[in-house]
PDB file of C-alpha atoms in Angstrom:
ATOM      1  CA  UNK A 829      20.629 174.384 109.618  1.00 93.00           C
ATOM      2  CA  UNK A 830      17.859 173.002 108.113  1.00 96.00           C
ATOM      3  CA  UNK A 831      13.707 173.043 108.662  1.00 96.00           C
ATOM      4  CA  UNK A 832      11.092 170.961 106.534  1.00 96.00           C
ATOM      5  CA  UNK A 833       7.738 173.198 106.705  1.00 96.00           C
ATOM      6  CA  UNK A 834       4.879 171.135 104.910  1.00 97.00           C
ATOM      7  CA  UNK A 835       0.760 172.183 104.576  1.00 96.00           C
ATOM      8  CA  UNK A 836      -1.817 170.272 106.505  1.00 95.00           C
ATOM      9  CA  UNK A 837      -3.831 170.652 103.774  1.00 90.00           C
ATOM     10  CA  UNK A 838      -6.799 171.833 102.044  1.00 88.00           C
ATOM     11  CA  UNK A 839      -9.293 171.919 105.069  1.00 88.00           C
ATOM     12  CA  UNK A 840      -7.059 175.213 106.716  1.00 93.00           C
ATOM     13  CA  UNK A 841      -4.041 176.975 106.879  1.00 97.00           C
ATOM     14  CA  UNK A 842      -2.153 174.553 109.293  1.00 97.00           C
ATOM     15  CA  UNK A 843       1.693 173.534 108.760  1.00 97.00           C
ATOM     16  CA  UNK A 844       3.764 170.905 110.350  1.00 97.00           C
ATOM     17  CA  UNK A 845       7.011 172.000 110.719  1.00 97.00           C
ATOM     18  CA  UNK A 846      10.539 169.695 111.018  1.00 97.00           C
ATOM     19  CA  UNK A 847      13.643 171.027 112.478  1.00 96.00           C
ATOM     20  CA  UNK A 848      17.321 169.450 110.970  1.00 95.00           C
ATOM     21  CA  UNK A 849      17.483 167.966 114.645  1.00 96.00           C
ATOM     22  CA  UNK A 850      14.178 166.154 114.820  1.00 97.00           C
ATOM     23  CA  UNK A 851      11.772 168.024 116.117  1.00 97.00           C
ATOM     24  CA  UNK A 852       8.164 168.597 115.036  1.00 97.00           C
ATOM     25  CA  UNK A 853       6.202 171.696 115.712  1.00 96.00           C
ATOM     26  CA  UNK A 854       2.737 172.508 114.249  1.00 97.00           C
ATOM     27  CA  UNK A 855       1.749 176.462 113.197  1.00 97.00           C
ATOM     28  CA  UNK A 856      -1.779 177.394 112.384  1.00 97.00           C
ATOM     29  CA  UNK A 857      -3.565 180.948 111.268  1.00 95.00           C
ATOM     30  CA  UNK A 858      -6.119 183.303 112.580  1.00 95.00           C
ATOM     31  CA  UNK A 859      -9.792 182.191 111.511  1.00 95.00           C
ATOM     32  CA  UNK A 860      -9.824 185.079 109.269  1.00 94.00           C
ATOM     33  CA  UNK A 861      -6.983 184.098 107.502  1.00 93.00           C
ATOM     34  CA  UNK A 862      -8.341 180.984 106.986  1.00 94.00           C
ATOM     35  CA  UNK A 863      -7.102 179.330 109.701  1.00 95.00           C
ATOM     36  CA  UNK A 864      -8.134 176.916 112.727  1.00 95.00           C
ATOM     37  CA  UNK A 865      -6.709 178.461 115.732  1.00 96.00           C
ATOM     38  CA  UNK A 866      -4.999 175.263 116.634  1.00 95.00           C
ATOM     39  CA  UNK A 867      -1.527 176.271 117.070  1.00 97.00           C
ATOM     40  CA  UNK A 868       0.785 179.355 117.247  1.00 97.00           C
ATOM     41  CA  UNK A 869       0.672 181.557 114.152  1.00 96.00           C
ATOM     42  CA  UNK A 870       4.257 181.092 112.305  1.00 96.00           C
ATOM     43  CA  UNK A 871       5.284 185.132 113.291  1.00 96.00           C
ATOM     44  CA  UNK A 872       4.806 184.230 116.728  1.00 97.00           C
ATOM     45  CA  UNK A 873       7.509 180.918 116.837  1.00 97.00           C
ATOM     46  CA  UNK A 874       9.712 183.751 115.337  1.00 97.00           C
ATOM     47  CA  UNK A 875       9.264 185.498 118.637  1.00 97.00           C
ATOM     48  CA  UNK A 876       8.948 182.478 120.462  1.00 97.00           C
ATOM     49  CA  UNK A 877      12.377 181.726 118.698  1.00 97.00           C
ATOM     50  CA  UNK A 878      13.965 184.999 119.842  1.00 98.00           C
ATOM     51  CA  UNK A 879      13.049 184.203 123.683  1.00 98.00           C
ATOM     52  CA  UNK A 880      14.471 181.370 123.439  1.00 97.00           C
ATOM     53  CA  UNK A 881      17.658 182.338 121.970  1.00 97.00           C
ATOM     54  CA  UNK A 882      18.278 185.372 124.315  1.00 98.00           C
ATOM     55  CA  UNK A 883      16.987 183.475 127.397  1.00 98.00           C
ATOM     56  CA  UNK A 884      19.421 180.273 126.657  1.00 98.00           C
ATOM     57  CA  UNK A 885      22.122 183.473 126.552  1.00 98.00           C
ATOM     58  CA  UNK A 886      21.538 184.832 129.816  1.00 98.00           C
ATOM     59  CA  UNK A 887      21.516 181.651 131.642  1.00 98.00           C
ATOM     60  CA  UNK A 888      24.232 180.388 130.159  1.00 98.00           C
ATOM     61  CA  UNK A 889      26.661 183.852 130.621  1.00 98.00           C
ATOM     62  CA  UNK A 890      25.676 184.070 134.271  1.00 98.00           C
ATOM     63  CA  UNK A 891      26.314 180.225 134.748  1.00 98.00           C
ATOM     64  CA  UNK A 892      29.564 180.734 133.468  1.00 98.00           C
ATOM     65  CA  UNK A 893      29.808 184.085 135.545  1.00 97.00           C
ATOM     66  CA  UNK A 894      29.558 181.364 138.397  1.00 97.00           C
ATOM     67  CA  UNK A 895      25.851 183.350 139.271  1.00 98.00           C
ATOM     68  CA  UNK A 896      23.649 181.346 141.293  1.00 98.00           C
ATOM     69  CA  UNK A 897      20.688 181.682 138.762  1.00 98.00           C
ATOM     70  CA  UNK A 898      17.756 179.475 139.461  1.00 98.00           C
ATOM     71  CA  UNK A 899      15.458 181.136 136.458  1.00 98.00           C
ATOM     72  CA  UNK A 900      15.147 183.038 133.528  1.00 98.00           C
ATOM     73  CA  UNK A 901      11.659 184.307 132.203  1.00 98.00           C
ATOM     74  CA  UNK A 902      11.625 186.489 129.041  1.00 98.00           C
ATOM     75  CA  UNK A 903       8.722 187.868 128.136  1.00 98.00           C
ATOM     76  CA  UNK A 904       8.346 189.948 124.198  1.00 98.00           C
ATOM     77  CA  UNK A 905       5.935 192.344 123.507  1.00 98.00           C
ATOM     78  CA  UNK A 906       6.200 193.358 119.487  1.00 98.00           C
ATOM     79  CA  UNK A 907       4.407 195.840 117.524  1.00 98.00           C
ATOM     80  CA  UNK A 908       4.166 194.784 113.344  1.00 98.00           C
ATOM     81  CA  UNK A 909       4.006 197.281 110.561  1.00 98.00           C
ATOM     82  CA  UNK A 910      -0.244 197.668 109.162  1.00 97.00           C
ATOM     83  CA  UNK A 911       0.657 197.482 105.650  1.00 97.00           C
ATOM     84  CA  UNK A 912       2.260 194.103 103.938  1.00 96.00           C
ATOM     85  CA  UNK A 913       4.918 193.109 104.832  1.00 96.00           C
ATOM     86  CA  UNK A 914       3.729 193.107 108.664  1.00 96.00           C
ATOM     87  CA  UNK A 915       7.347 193.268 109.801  1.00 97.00           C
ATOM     88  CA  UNK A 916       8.432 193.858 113.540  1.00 98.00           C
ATOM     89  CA  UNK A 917       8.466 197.137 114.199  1.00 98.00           C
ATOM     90  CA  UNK A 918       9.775 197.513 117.689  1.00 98.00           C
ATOM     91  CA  UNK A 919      10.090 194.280 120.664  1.00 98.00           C
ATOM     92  CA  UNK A 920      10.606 194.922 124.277  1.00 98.00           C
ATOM     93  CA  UNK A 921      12.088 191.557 126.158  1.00 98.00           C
ATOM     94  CA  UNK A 922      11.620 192.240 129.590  1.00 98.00           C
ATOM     95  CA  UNK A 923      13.447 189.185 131.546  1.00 98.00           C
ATOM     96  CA  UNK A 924      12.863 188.019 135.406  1.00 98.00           C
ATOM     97  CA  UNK A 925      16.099 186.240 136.391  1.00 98.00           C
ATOM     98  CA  UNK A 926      15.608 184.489 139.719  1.00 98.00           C
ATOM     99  CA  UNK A 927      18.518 183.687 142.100  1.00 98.00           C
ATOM    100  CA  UNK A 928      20.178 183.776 144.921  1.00 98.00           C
ATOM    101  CA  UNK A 929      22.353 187.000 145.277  1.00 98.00           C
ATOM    102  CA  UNK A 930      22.441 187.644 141.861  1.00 98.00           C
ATOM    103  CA  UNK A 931      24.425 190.928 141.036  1.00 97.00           C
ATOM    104  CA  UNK A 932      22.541 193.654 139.042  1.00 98.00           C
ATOM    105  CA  UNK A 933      25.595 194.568 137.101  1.00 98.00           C
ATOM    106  CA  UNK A 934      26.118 190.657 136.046  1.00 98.00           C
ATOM    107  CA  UNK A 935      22.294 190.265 135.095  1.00 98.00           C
ATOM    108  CA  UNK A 936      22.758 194.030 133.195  1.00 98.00           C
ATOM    109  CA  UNK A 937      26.036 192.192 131.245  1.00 98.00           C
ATOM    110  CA  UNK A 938      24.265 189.048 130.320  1.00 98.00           C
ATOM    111  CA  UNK A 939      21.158 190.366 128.941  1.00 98.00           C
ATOM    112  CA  UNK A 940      23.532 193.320 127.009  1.00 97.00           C
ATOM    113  CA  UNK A 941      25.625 190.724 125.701  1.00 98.00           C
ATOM    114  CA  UNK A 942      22.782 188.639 124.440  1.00 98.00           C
ATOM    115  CA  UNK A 943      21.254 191.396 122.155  1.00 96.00           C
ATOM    116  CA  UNK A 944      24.794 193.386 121.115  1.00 96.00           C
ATOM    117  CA  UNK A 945      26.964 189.478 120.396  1.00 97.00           C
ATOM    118  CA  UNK A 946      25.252 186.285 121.062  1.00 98.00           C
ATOM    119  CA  UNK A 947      21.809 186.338 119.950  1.00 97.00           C
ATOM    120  CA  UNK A 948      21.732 185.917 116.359  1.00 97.00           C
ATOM    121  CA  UNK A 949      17.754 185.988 116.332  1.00 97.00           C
ATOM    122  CA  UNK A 950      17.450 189.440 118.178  1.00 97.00           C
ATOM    123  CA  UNK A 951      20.273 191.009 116.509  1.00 97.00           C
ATOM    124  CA  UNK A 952      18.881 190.155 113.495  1.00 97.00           C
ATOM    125  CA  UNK A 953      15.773 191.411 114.381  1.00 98.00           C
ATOM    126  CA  UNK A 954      17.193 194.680 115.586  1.00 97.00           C
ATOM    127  CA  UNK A 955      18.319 195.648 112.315  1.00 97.00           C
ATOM    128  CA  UNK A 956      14.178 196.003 111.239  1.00 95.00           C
ATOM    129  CA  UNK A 957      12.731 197.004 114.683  1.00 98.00           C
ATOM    130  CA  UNK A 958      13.569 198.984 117.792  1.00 98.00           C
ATOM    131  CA  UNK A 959      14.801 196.470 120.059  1.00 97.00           C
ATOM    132  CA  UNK A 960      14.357 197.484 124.022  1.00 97.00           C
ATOM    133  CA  UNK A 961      14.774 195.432 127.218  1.00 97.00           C
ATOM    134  CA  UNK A 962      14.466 195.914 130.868  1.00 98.00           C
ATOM    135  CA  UNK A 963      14.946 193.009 133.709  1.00 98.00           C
ATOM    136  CA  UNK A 964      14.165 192.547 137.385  1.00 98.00           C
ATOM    137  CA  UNK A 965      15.638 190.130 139.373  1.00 98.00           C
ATOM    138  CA  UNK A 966      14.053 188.059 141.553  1.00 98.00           C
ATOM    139  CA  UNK A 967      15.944 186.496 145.014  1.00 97.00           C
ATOM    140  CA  UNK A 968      14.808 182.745 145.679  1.00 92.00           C
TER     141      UNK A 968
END
């Protein structure tokens, strides 16, 4: 896996960011940081990241639980260290799973299995911050 992250330049604190399989994404920082405000700040992709990883997870192990899911929401909520380096301290996911008579115990295994074997972003994560998580599930 590859990425290509180059400066904007000198006018900010913007990046342009290439992924090995072709995508572009831009980053920018906080005003005070010199920044523009024009695009997510580069520690929240890695969050953005995580979600995505753990999300694609749980769909994918209650698809092949032959679940009827019709959605998958994950929302993070992370707390970062005061002092340099502003590490991750502790992330909640908290994930809505809509479907249609969805079993608690298969949404309970998905989610588990995502953050203990699948997700290589949160387990990652986990070994720097307190990793929690909590779903609902929502019939529809």
């Amino acid at each position: 896996m590859e990425v290509k992250v180059s400066w904007n330049g000198p006018s900010g604190m913007s990046f342009r960011a290439e992924t090995g399989s072709g995508h572009m994404v831009n980053m920018d920082g906080a005003p005070e940081g010199g920044g523009h405000n024009l695009a997510p700040r580069p520690m929240e992709m890695v969050l953005l990241g995580t979600g995505g990883c753990t999300a694609y997870d749980v769909v994918l192990i209650l698809k092949r639980g032959r679940e009827d899911v019709r959605g998958c929401e994950a929302t993070l909520k992370a707390e970062r260290a005061d002092t340099d380096p502003k590490v991750f301290t502790k992330i909640h996911f908290h994930f809505v799973v809509t479907g249609r008579n969805l079993k608690t115990t298969a949404v309970e295994r998905a989610v588990s299995l995502s953050h203990e074997k699948y997700c290589s972003a949160s387990i990652m994560l986990a070994k720097m911050a307190e990793i929690t998580h909590s779903f609902e599930i929502v019939e529809g």
